[in-house]
Short mmCIF file of C-alpha atoms and ligand atoms in Angstrom, two decimals:
data_model
loop_
_atom_site.label_atom_id
_atom_site.label_comp_id
_atom_site.label_asym_id
_atom_site.label_seq_id
_atom_site.Cartn_x
_atom_site.Cartn_y
_atom_site.Cartn_z
CA MET A 66 -52.79 -84.82 69.13
CA ASN A 67 -49.64 -86.86 68.85
CA ILE A 68 -47.72 -87.74 72.40
CA LEU A 69 -44.56 -89.56 72.94
CA PRO A 70 -45.11 -92.68 75.41
CA THR A 71 -42.28 -90.76 77.43
CA GLU A 72 -43.85 -87.52 77.16
CA ARG A 73 -45.37 -86.13 80.50
CA ARG A 74 -47.35 -83.47 79.51
CA SER A 75 -47.54 -80.11 81.77
CA LEU A 76 -47.04 -76.43 82.41
CA ILE A 77 -44.30 -75.23 84.32
CA VAL A 78 -44.81 -71.87 86.42
CA LEU A 79 -40.97 -70.91 87.79
CA PHE A 80 -40.82 -68.12 90.43
CA GLY A 81 -36.90 -67.34 90.28
CA ALA A 82 -36.18 -67.82 86.90
CA THR A 83 -33.71 -65.50 86.37
CA GLY A 84 -31.85 -66.99 89.85
CA ASP A 85 -29.11 -68.93 89.97
CA LEU A 86 -30.24 -72.59 90.93
CA ALA A 87 -32.70 -71.84 87.77
CA THR A 88 -29.64 -71.48 85.55
CA ARG A 89 -27.65 -73.70 86.53
CA LYS A 90 -29.56 -76.46 87.22
CA LEU A 91 -33.05 -76.50 86.08
CA TYR A 92 -32.69 -75.75 82.60
CA PRO A 93 -29.77 -78.08 81.93
CA ALA A 94 -31.74 -80.55 83.51
CA MET A 95 -35.40 -79.48 81.57
CA LEU A 96 -33.14 -79.65 78.51
CA LYS A 97 -32.07 -83.24 79.37
CA LEU A 98 -35.55 -84.72 79.66
CA TYR A 99 -36.74 -82.44 76.46
CA GLU A 100 -33.92 -85.05 74.32
CA LYS A 101 -34.88 -87.53 76.14
CA GLY A 102 -38.51 -87.17 75.08
CA ASN A 103 -39.86 -86.63 78.65
CA ILE A 104 -40.62 -83.24 77.70
CA ARG A 105 -41.37 -82.50 74.03
CA GLU A 106 -44.23 -80.77 72.58
CA HIS A 107 -46.55 -80.73 75.02
CA PHE A 108 -44.93 -78.27 77.62
CA ALA A 109 -44.05 -74.83 78.75
CA VAL A 110 -42.25 -72.43 80.93
CA ILE A 111 -43.60 -69.53 82.06
CA GLY A 112 -40.47 -68.21 83.92
CA THR A 113 -41.68 -65.10 86.57
CA SER A 114 -39.21 -62.47 88.14
CA ARG A 115 -39.29 -58.96 89.02
CA HIS A 116 -36.88 -58.50 86.19
CA LYS A 117 -37.98 -56.61 83.17
CA ILE A 118 -37.35 -58.78 80.25
CA ASP A 119 -39.29 -60.17 77.30
CA ASP A 120 -39.67 -64.01 76.00
CA GLU A 121 -36.71 -63.23 73.95
CA LYS A 122 -34.22 -62.04 75.94
CA TYR A 123 -35.39 -65.11 78.73
CA ARG A 124 -34.76 -67.53 76.16
CA GLU A 125 -31.18 -65.82 75.78
CA ILE A 126 -30.89 -66.62 79.35
CA VAL A 127 -32.15 -70.40 78.74
CA GLU A 128 -30.12 -70.86 75.91
CA LYS A 129 -26.85 -69.56 77.49
CA SER A 130 -27.53 -71.42 80.69
CA VAL A 131 -27.62 -74.87 78.57
CA ALA A 132 -25.18 -74.34 76.21
CA LYS A 133 -22.61 -76.52 77.77
CA GLU A 134 -24.65 -79.63 77.69
CA THR A 135 -25.10 -79.99 73.88
CA SER A 136 -23.81 -78.62 70.62
CA ASN A 137 -27.33 -79.33 69.38
CA LYS A 138 -28.19 -76.22 68.56
CA LYS A 139 -31.61 -76.56 66.46
CA MET A 140 -32.72 -78.74 69.60
CA VAL A 141 -31.38 -75.69 72.06
CA SER A 142 -33.32 -73.37 70.00
CA ASP A 143 -36.71 -75.50 69.73
CA PHE A 144 -36.12 -76.42 73.58
CA ALA A 145 -36.20 -72.53 74.77
CA SER A 146 -39.17 -71.60 72.07
CA HIS A 147 -41.35 -73.49 74.79
CA PHE A 148 -40.06 -70.76 77.56
CA TYR A 149 -42.42 -67.26 77.92
CA PHE A 150 -41.59 -64.65 80.74
CA VAL A 151 -43.93 -62.74 82.88
CA THR A 152 -42.67 -60.03 84.78
CA HIS A 153 -44.14 -60.60 88.57
CA ASP A 154 -43.56 -59.62 92.20
CA VAL A 155 -45.09 -62.50 94.13
CA THR A 156 -46.30 -60.26 96.98
CA ASN A 157 -48.18 -58.37 94.57
CA VAL A 158 -51.78 -59.68 94.49
CA SER A 159 -52.95 -57.94 91.13
CA HIS A 160 -49.48 -59.36 89.46
CA TYR A 161 -51.53 -63.32 89.63
CA ALA A 162 -53.94 -62.06 86.85
CA ASN A 163 -51.38 -61.66 84.04
CA LEU A 164 -49.50 -65.40 85.21
CA LYS A 165 -53.14 -66.69 85.21
CA ASP A 166 -53.91 -65.02 81.67
CA LYS A 167 -50.98 -66.89 80.39
CA SER A 168 -51.30 -69.92 82.03
CA ALA A 169 -54.83 -70.65 80.13
CA GLU A 170 -53.24 -68.86 76.98
CA LEU A 171 -50.08 -71.68 76.86
CA ASP A 172 -52.67 -74.67 77.97
CA LYS A 173 -54.27 -74.30 74.88
CA LYS A 174 -51.64 -73.92 73.39
CA TYR A 175 -49.69 -76.63 73.76
CA ALA A 176 -52.56 -78.88 74.93
CA LEU A 177 -51.27 -79.40 78.43
CA GLY A 178 -54.33 -80.90 79.64
CA GLY A 179 -54.31 -78.39 82.65
CA ASN A 180 -51.63 -79.81 84.24
CA ARG A 181 -49.87 -77.41 86.36
CA VAL A 182 -46.27 -77.78 88.70
CA PHE A 183 -45.25 -74.65 90.56
CA TYR A 184 -42.08 -74.41 91.00
CA ILE A 185 -40.73 -71.87 93.71
CA SER A 186 -37.08 -71.30 93.54
CA MET A 187 -37.09 -68.20 95.44
CA ALA A 188 -36.13 -67.44 99.32
CA PRO A 189 -37.75 -69.26 101.40
CA ASN A 190 -39.90 -66.01 102.92
CA PHE A 191 -42.10 -66.24 99.96
CA PHE A 192 -42.66 -70.38 99.74
CA GLY A 193 -45.71 -69.31 102.02
CA THR A 194 -47.21 -66.14 100.09
CA VAL A 195 -47.03 -67.68 96.71
CA ALA A 196 -48.53 -70.91 97.46
CA LYS A 197 -51.35 -68.63 99.43
CA ASN A 198 -51.74 -66.38 96.34
CA LEU A 199 -51.93 -69.37 93.60
CA LYS A 200 -54.98 -70.60 95.10
CA THR A 201 -56.94 -67.26 96.18
CA GLN A 202 -56.46 -65.78 92.71
CA HIS A 203 -57.02 -68.92 90.88
CA LEU A 204 -53.81 -69.93 89.26
CA LEU A 205 -54.70 -73.66 90.19
CA SER A 206 -56.15 -75.76 87.30
CA GLU A 207 -59.81 -76.64 87.80
CA ASN A 208 -60.41 -78.62 84.81
CA GLY A 209 -59.22 -82.00 85.92
CA GLY A 210 -55.65 -81.62 85.31
CA PHE A 211 -53.05 -81.64 88.07
CA ASN A 212 -51.49 -79.01 90.57
CA ARG A 213 -48.06 -79.88 92.29
CA LEU A 214 -46.01 -77.16 94.36
CA VAL A 215 -42.03 -77.86 94.32
CA ILE A 216 -40.25 -75.91 97.08
CA GLU A 217 -36.60 -75.88 97.85
CA LYS A 218 -34.61 -75.88 100.34
CA PRO A 219 -34.56 -74.63 103.77
CA PHE A 220 -38.02 -75.86 104.85
CA GLY A 221 -38.18 -73.78 107.92
CA ARG A 222 -35.07 -73.01 110.49
CA ASP A 223 -36.68 -75.01 113.06
CA PHE A 224 -39.79 -76.91 114.01
CA GLU A 225 -41.84 -74.05 114.62
CA SER A 226 -40.72 -72.20 112.15
CA ALA A 227 -41.48 -75.61 109.50
CA LYS A 228 -44.78 -76.15 110.92
CA GLN A 229 -45.88 -72.25 110.15
CA LEU A 230 -44.73 -72.84 106.56
CA ASN A 231 -46.35 -76.22 106.29
CA ASP A 232 -49.38 -74.86 107.64
CA GLU A 233 -49.52 -71.93 105.09
CA LEU A 234 -48.75 -74.12 102.22
CA SER A 235 -51.10 -77.20 103.20
CA ALA A 236 -53.87 -74.58 103.31
CA ALA A 237 -53.70 -74.37 99.17
CA PHE A 238 -51.97 -77.93 98.79
CA GLU A 239 -52.76 -81.30 100.20
CA GLU A 240 -49.05 -82.97 101.22
CA ASN A 241 -49.72 -85.23 97.62
CA GLN A 242 -49.21 -82.29 95.86
CA ILE A 243 -46.12 -81.03 98.25
CA PHE A 244 -42.86 -82.01 96.35
CA ARG A 245 -39.95 -81.07 98.79
CA ILE A 246 -36.58 -80.94 97.22
CA ASP A 247 -33.91 -82.55 98.75
CA HIS A 248 -31.25 -82.75 96.26
CA TYR A 249 -29.24 -85.45 98.02
CA LEU A 250 -32.60 -88.18 96.93
CA GLY A 251 -32.20 -87.38 93.80
CA LYS A 252 -28.61 -88.75 93.80
CA GLU A 253 -28.05 -92.10 91.86
CA MET A 254 -26.31 -94.25 95.09
CA ILE A 255 -28.89 -92.90 97.15
CA GLN A 256 -31.69 -94.35 95.49
CA ASN A 257 -29.10 -97.26 95.39
CA ILE A 258 -29.50 -97.76 98.93
CA GLU A 259 -32.74 -99.58 98.88
CA ALA A 260 -31.95 -101.56 95.94
CA ILE A 261 -28.85 -102.76 97.96
CA ARG A 262 -30.52 -103.87 100.68
CA PHE A 263 -33.62 -105.19 99.80
CA GLY A 264 -32.18 -106.95 96.60
CA ASN A 265 -29.80 -108.75 98.26
CA THR A 266 -30.21 -111.59 101.25
CA ILE A 267 -27.06 -111.51 102.41
CA PHE A 268 -27.41 -107.54 103.15
CA GLU A 269 -30.78 -107.25 104.56
CA ALA A 270 -30.60 -110.80 106.59
CA LEU A 271 -27.99 -109.17 108.45
CA TRP A 272 -28.97 -105.56 108.57
CA ASN A 273 -29.51 -105.25 112.25
CA ASN A 274 -28.01 -104.77 115.80
CA ARG A 275 -27.30 -108.23 115.70
CA TYR A 276 -24.85 -108.22 113.23
CA ILE A 277 -24.07 -104.54 112.31
CA ASP A 278 -21.42 -103.10 115.00
CA ASN A 279 -21.86 -99.53 113.76
CA ILE A 280 -23.04 -97.61 110.68
CA GLN A 281 -20.90 -94.19 109.28
CA VAL A 282 -22.02 -91.65 107.19
CA THR A 283 -19.57 -88.86 105.72
CA LEU A 284 -20.59 -85.73 103.56
CA ALA A 285 -17.24 -84.10 103.30
CA GLU A 286 -16.81 -81.10 101.23
CA ASN A 287 -13.24 -79.37 100.44
CA LEU A 288 -14.95 -76.03 99.70
CA GLY A 289 -15.45 -73.28 102.02
CA VAL A 290 -19.11 -71.10 102.15
CA GLU A 291 -17.63 -69.17 98.70
CA GLU A 292 -20.08 -66.02 97.78
CA ARG A 293 -22.98 -67.82 100.31
CA ALA A 294 -21.75 -66.52 103.56
CA GLY A 295 -24.84 -64.65 104.14
CA TYR A 296 -26.99 -67.68 103.92
CA TYR A 297 -24.65 -69.86 105.43
CA ASP A 298 -23.67 -67.76 108.85
CA ASN A 299 -27.44 -67.79 109.41
CA SER A 300 -27.64 -71.61 108.99
CA GLY A 301 -24.50 -73.40 110.28
CA ALA A 302 -23.84 -77.50 109.09
CA LEU A 303 -26.46 -78.87 111.41
CA ARG A 304 -29.26 -76.54 109.41
CA ASP A 305 -27.63 -76.56 106.16
CA MET A 306 -26.88 -80.70 105.70
CA VAL A 307 -27.36 -82.23 108.60
CA GLN A 308 -31.44 -81.62 109.13
CA ASN A 309 -32.29 -82.95 105.54
CA HIS A 310 -29.80 -84.41 103.38
CA ILE A 311 -28.21 -86.77 106.61
CA MET A 312 -31.31 -87.57 107.95
CA GLN A 313 -32.62 -88.56 104.51
CA ILE A 314 -29.88 -90.82 104.23
CA VAL A 315 -30.07 -91.82 107.96
CA SER A 316 -34.18 -92.94 107.34
CA LEU A 317 -33.38 -94.76 104.18
CA LEU A 318 -30.18 -96.78 106.20
CA ALA A 319 -32.18 -97.42 109.13
CA MET A 320 -36.09 -98.12 107.77
CA GLU A 321 -37.98 -101.48 107.70
CA GLN A 322 -38.51 -103.05 104.22
CA PRO A 323 -41.92 -101.26 103.03
CA VAL A 324 -44.59 -103.43 101.73
CA ALA A 325 -44.12 -102.45 98.18
CA PHE A 326 -41.96 -99.97 96.51
CA LYS A 327 -43.79 -96.82 96.10
CA ASP A 328 -44.03 -93.45 97.37
CA THR A 329 -46.78 -93.63 99.90
CA ASP A 330 -45.28 -97.08 101.54
CA ILE A 331 -41.54 -95.81 101.76
CA ARG A 332 -42.36 -92.62 103.25
CA GLN A 333 -44.14 -94.78 106.17
CA GLU A 334 -41.26 -96.44 106.19
CA LYS A 335 -38.64 -93.76 106.61
CA VAL A 336 -40.94 -92.03 109.15
CA LYS A 337 -41.63 -94.56 111.49
CA ALA A 338 -37.55 -94.94 111.85
CA LEU A 339 -37.00 -91.21 111.94
CA ARG A 340 -40.02 -90.96 114.88
CA SER A 341 -37.71 -93.61 117.01
CA LEU A 342 -34.15 -92.18 116.48
CA ARG A 343 -33.58 -90.89 120.08
CA VAL A 344 -34.15 -86.52 120.79
CA TYR A 345 -31.09 -86.20 123.15
CA ASN A 346 -31.95 -84.30 126.40
CA VAL A 347 -29.32 -81.70 127.08
CA ALA A 348 -26.55 -83.88 128.79
CA GLU A 349 -27.03 -86.22 126.00
CA ALA A 350 -26.78 -83.89 123.31
CA SER A 351 -23.88 -81.87 124.63
CA THR A 352 -21.69 -85.74 124.35
CA ASN A 353 -23.20 -87.33 121.37
CA PHE A 354 -22.62 -84.02 119.03
CA VAL A 355 -19.69 -81.91 118.60
CA ARG A 356 -19.30 -78.99 116.17
CA GLY A 357 -16.10 -77.21 114.51
CA GLN A 358 -15.15 -74.42 112.48
CA TYR A 359 -12.37 -74.17 109.79
CA GLY A 360 -9.52 -71.96 110.68
CA GLY A 361 -7.13 -70.69 108.20
CA VAL A 362 -3.27 -71.61 107.15
CA GLY A 363 -1.26 -70.29 104.08
CA ASN A 364 -3.66 -68.76 101.45
CA SER A 365 -6.50 -70.35 103.21
CA LYS A 366 -8.59 -67.65 104.90
CA GLU A 367 -10.08 -69.10 108.63
CA TYR A 368 -13.59 -68.90 107.88
CA ARG A 369 -14.24 -65.81 110.06
CA GLN A 370 -12.35 -64.02 107.42
CA GLU A 371 -14.49 -64.96 104.16
CA ASP A 372 -16.05 -62.00 103.39
CA GLY A 373 -19.74 -61.29 104.67
CA VAL A 374 -19.04 -63.33 107.90
CA PRO A 375 -19.17 -61.69 111.35
CA LYS A 376 -15.13 -61.88 112.61
CA ASP A 377 -16.53 -63.27 115.90
CA SER A 378 -19.06 -65.40 114.30
CA ASN A 379 -19.88 -68.89 116.06
CA THR A 380 -21.62 -70.70 113.37
CA GLU A 381 -20.43 -74.36 113.04
CA THR A 382 -18.75 -75.21 109.63
CA PHE A 383 -18.77 -78.57 110.78
CA VAL A 384 -20.92 -81.38 112.66
CA ALA A 385 -19.90 -84.82 113.63
CA GLY A 386 -22.54 -86.65 116.37
CA LYS A 387 -23.89 -90.13 117.00
CA LEU A 388 -27.86 -91.15 116.99
CA LEU A 389 -29.06 -93.62 118.49
CA PHE A 390 -32.35 -95.26 117.37
CA ASP A 391 -34.67 -96.90 120.53
CA ASN A 392 -36.09 -99.59 117.88
CA TYR A 393 -36.07 -103.49 117.81
CA ARG A 394 -33.77 -103.38 114.94
CA TRP A 395 -31.20 -100.53 115.84
CA SER A 396 -30.91 -100.46 119.76
CA GLY A 397 -27.66 -100.86 120.83
CA THR A 398 -25.87 -99.81 117.03
CA PRO A 399 -25.05 -96.24 116.92
CA PHE A 400 -25.03 -93.87 113.53
CA TYR A 401 -21.82 -91.79 113.54
CA ILE A 402 -22.53 -88.73 111.29
CA ARG A 403 -19.93 -86.05 109.96
CA THR A 404 -19.90 -83.20 107.53
CA GLY A 405 -17.86 -80.26 107.05
CA LYS A 406 -16.65 -77.55 104.35
CA LYS A 407 -13.10 -77.42 103.68
CA LEU A 408 -12.37 -81.15 104.58
CA ALA A 409 -9.77 -82.69 103.02
CA ASP A 410 -11.79 -83.74 99.93
CA LYS A 411 -15.01 -83.21 98.27
CA PHE A 412 -16.79 -86.92 98.99
CA THR A 413 -19.75 -88.39 100.31
CA ARG A 414 -20.02 -92.04 101.48
CA VAL A 415 -21.40 -94.28 103.50
CA ASP A 416 -19.66 -97.23 105.47
CA VAL A 417 -21.15 -99.99 107.27
CA VAL A 418 -19.33 -102.07 109.57
CA PHE A 419 -20.46 -105.00 110.70
CA LYS A 420 -19.25 -107.05 114.17
CA LYS A 421 -16.09 -108.78 114.15
CA PRO A 422 -16.32 -113.19 114.41
CA LEU A 423 -17.26 -113.62 118.06
CA VAL A 424 -14.30 -116.39 117.89
CA ASP A 425 -10.88 -116.35 116.15
CA ILE A 426 -9.43 -119.29 115.00
CA PHE A 427 -7.10 -117.82 113.43
CA SER A 428 -5.74 -115.96 116.25
CA PHE A 429 -1.92 -117.17 117.01
CA PRO A 430 -0.40 -114.27 118.70
CA GLN A 431 3.32 -116.23 118.67
CA SER A 432 3.40 -116.49 114.93
CA GLY A 433 2.41 -113.00 114.18
CA SER A 434 -0.62 -112.58 112.59
CA THR A 435 -3.14 -110.28 112.75
CA PRO A 436 -6.83 -110.42 114.17
CA LEU A 437 -9.65 -110.39 112.05
CA ASN A 438 -10.92 -107.38 110.58
CA ALA A 439 -14.57 -106.54 110.73
CA ASN A 440 -16.32 -106.61 107.37
CA VAL A 441 -17.29 -103.21 106.10
CA LEU A 442 -19.95 -102.61 103.61
CA THR A 443 -19.06 -99.07 101.94
CA ILE A 444 -21.53 -97.49 99.44
CA PHE A 445 -19.46 -94.81 97.49
CA ILE A 446 -22.35 -92.28 96.32
CA GLU A 447 -19.68 -89.22 95.26
CA PRO A 448 -18.02 -88.84 93.28
CA ASN A 449 -17.33 -92.46 92.43
CA GLN A 450 -20.21 -94.14 92.24
CA GLY A 451 -20.34 -97.91 93.96
CA PHE A 452 -19.67 -100.26 96.51
CA SER A 453 -16.73 -102.52 98.34
CA LEU A 454 -17.25 -105.23 100.83
CA MET A 455 -14.32 -105.83 102.96
CA VAL A 456 -13.90 -109.52 103.76
CA ASN A 457 -11.08 -111.71 105.39
CA ALA A 458 -9.12 -114.08 103.63
CA LYS A 459 -6.54 -116.50 103.55
CA ASN A 460 -3.15 -114.45 102.20
CA SER A 461 -1.13 -116.85 100.02
CA GLU A 462 1.94 -116.88 101.71
CA GLN A 463 3.35 -119.82 103.82
CA GLY A 464 1.33 -120.48 106.69
CA PHE A 465 -2.24 -119.41 107.70
CA HIS A 466 -2.46 -116.15 107.59
CA THR A 467 -5.85 -113.81 107.17
CA GLU A 468 -5.61 -110.47 105.48
CA PRO A 469 -8.39 -107.98 104.69
CA VAL A 470 -9.92 -108.34 100.75
CA ASN A 471 -11.71 -105.57 98.90
CA LEU A 472 -14.66 -107.16 96.74
CA GLN A 473 -15.39 -103.51 94.54
CA PHE A 474 -17.87 -102.33 91.94
CA LEU A 475 -17.11 -98.92 91.08
CA GLU A 476 -19.44 -97.54 87.75
CA ASP A 477 -16.94 -96.41 84.97
CA SER A 478 -16.57 -93.06 84.64
CA LYS A 479 -18.48 -92.76 81.30
CA ARG A 480 -20.94 -94.37 83.05
CA THR A 481 -21.03 -91.94 85.84
CA LYS A 482 -20.93 -88.87 83.87
CA GLU A 483 -24.17 -90.38 81.40
CA THR A 484 -25.69 -90.61 85.11
CA PRO A 485 -28.96 -88.58 85.64
CA GLN A 486 -28.36 -85.39 87.66
CA PRO A 487 -30.56 -85.04 90.85
CA TYR A 488 -32.31 -82.29 89.41
CA GLU A 489 -33.42 -84.15 86.03
CA ARG A 490 -34.48 -87.24 88.15
CA LEU A 491 -36.48 -84.97 90.46
CA ILE A 492 -38.55 -82.90 87.86
CA HIS A 493 -39.20 -86.30 85.97
CA ASP A 494 -40.47 -87.44 89.22
CA VAL A 495 -42.39 -84.32 90.11
CA LEU A 496 -43.57 -84.66 86.23
CA LYS A 497 -44.93 -88.55 87.17
CA GLY A 498 -46.33 -87.24 90.70
CA ASP A 499 -44.02 -89.93 92.43
CA GLY A 500 -43.29 -88.16 95.99
CA THR A 501 -40.72 -91.34 96.32
CA ASN A 502 -37.43 -88.94 96.44
CA PHE A 503 -38.73 -85.79 98.04
CA ALA A 504 -39.01 -85.35 101.97
CA SER A 505 -42.36 -85.29 103.22
CA TRP A 506 -43.69 -83.10 106.22
CA PRO A 507 -43.67 -86.12 108.94
CA GLU A 508 -40.26 -86.82 107.88
CA VAL A 509 -39.24 -83.18 108.03
CA ALA A 510 -41.14 -82.28 111.32
CA SER A 511 -38.96 -85.15 113.04
CA ALA A 512 -35.67 -84.28 111.78
CA TRP A 513 -36.35 -80.77 112.53
CA LYS A 514 -37.47 -81.92 116.21
CA PHE A 515 -34.07 -83.86 116.52
CA VAL A 516 -31.56 -81.55 115.44
CA ASP A 517 -33.48 -78.64 117.37
CA GLN A 518 -32.72 -80.38 120.77
CA ILE A 519 -29.03 -80.21 119.23
CA ARG A 520 -29.40 -76.39 118.53
CA ARG A 521 -30.59 -75.76 121.35
CA VAL A 522 -27.47 -76.53 123.50
CA TRP A 523 -25.42 -75.08 121.48
CA ASP A 524 -26.99 -71.75 121.47
CA ILE A 525 -26.12 -71.63 125.40
CA GLN A 526 -22.75 -73.15 125.36
CA GLN A 527 -19.51 -70.89 123.67
CA PRO A 528 -17.37 -72.88 121.31
CA MET A 529 -13.79 -72.51 121.05
CA PHE A 530 -13.79 -71.56 117.45
CA PRO A 531 -11.60 -71.79 115.12
CA ASN A 532 -10.97 -75.37 116.20
CA TYR A 533 -9.80 -77.45 113.03
CA ILE A 534 -7.43 -76.88 110.21
CA PRO A 535 -8.58 -76.41 106.53
CA GLY A 536 -7.60 -80.13 104.65
CA SER A 537 -8.06 -81.85 107.57
CA MET A 538 -11.17 -84.46 108.49
CA GLY A 539 -12.68 -81.88 111.24
CA PRO A 540 -11.97 -81.22 115.19
CA VAL A 541 -10.45 -83.99 117.18
CA SER A 542 -13.81 -84.00 118.87
CA ALA A 543 -14.80 -85.87 116.26
CA ASP A 544 -12.19 -88.46 116.37
CA GLU A 545 -12.95 -88.69 120.10
CA LEU A 546 -16.65 -89.03 119.59
CA LEU A 547 -16.01 -92.53 118.01
CA ALA A 548 -12.82 -93.45 120.39
CA ARG A 549 -15.07 -93.02 123.23
CA ASP A 550 -16.75 -96.38 121.83
CA HIS A 551 -13.82 -97.80 121.33
CA ARG A 552 -14.48 -97.32 117.60
CA GLU A 553 -12.55 -95.11 114.74
CA TRP A 554 -14.11 -93.80 111.71
CA VAL A 555 -13.01 -95.55 108.38
CA TYR A 556 -12.03 -93.06 106.68
CA LYS A 557 -9.28 -91.59 107.72
CA LEU A 558 -6.78 -89.14 105.94
CA ASN A 559 -3.16 -91.16 105.64
CA LYS A 560 -1.08 -89.43 107.98
C1 BG6 B 696 -26.56 -77.98 99.42
C2 BG6 B 696 -25.99 -76.92 100.87
O1 BG6 B 696 -27.69 -78.35 99.97
O2 BG6 B 696 -25.53 -78.87 99.53
C3 BG6 B 696 -24.64 -76.59 100.50
O3 BG6 B 696 -27.19 -76.11 101.29
C4 BG6 B 696 -23.61 -77.61 100.39
O4 BG6 B 696 -23.59 -75.51 101.74
C5 BG6 B 696 -23.95 -78.45 99.31
O5 BG6 B 696 -22.43 -77.40 99.66
C6 BG6 B 696 -23.55 -79.85 98.73
O6 BG6 B 696 -24.28 -80.82 97.46
P1 BG6 B 696 -23.33 -81.60 96.80
O7 BG6 B 696 -24.52 -82.47 95.68
O8 BG6 B 696 -22.64 -80.90 96.06
O9 BG6 B 696 -22.97 -82.25 97.83
#
């Protein structure tokens, strides 16, 4: 058997093969893996959904979805020839027999070694059903190949429902076979957080409450809910962005150094960090978290006027909060987080604000000198990729005056464009069996327990919505949250 050294052998059974995620993200990501030789001769995809289409039609869908990735038509049609379609209703147990036969056939045809990835890209209420039926209908390979389950978000809507879902999955798959996607973990600069922290003495030595005043995480979006009102209105920003993406980022920033750079060790440290996050009581939740909903301005509709959103919706489209860790490293150093729709711009960044020097020997108020600034390490996640460090230096004028200067590294736009996209990285990780960039159950559980407390308080308090204008950085209360602590957001709009 000829196999490329880079190649991963596997069958991928994809549930939801004609859906939006598959066509927008998964097929283009797979094409990239094909192009790079991470999958090549020994891979096959069985796409399933309730549609009644044949292999030929399915391949057309696949080809169309990857058309803008390359001009190499031959490569695209070779790639698409590995895709097969089986019409399938996941709730109908008898349908799994077809899948089983097709899997066995393709396993043989492409010499896949019994390796199987089951990727569920469907509404979450089907996750448990599919996992159970895969096991009871004997779809799991039993001849020494691997079985891996990939689950998209959302993983529950609170701790109880997430636990129930997890129990259903665990009845069919072991924890190390379950890959819970959080696409933020596939982003280049999120993965870089560990490199910046643990690869640099100058940061890791200072990475604690003695030297860091506060850490700020901002995930800003300039779009509104667009076509997703049905989902979003039942979710809100707290569940949609905080419970998963933000909690993951925070755990990477807060964790201790793992024993080794491998999934089990990293997960262990992330879980420890999340477990020391203070779960708020009612009073703390009301003071330390604020929410917002966007209003309208000009042609920009207010949230309650969007298609599919109830006119009296109290769903939050913005969240800001203060997180406290009760551990030796972080006690007394808050993490401030914020995320929202229809904000000023689309970007993600982390600002690490160091403490100011205890004594400012350069302060001569009579001569108009300015006080020293805090050093700030900014990690630009998107759209720019890179980081900057703000330091104080003497300016070159007469006299002795300090001013802040920026040491900055940004990937150039060509490198940024070539950076593998999250789904390419994550699918590759699944094929390698590397769980580093996936959320483990104990992480998900801790994140829900934290978020549930905020939700409980919000569910009984009536918000004053709408309370921020599109194009701003959210409601005034988000600024007040920091002002109360005599702090401010590093990223502000220039008014
Ligand atoms: C998703 C949320 O998980 O992340 C969306 O459901 C959000 O509401 C999206 O828009 C943001 O992801 P990205 O990669 O565009 O920052």
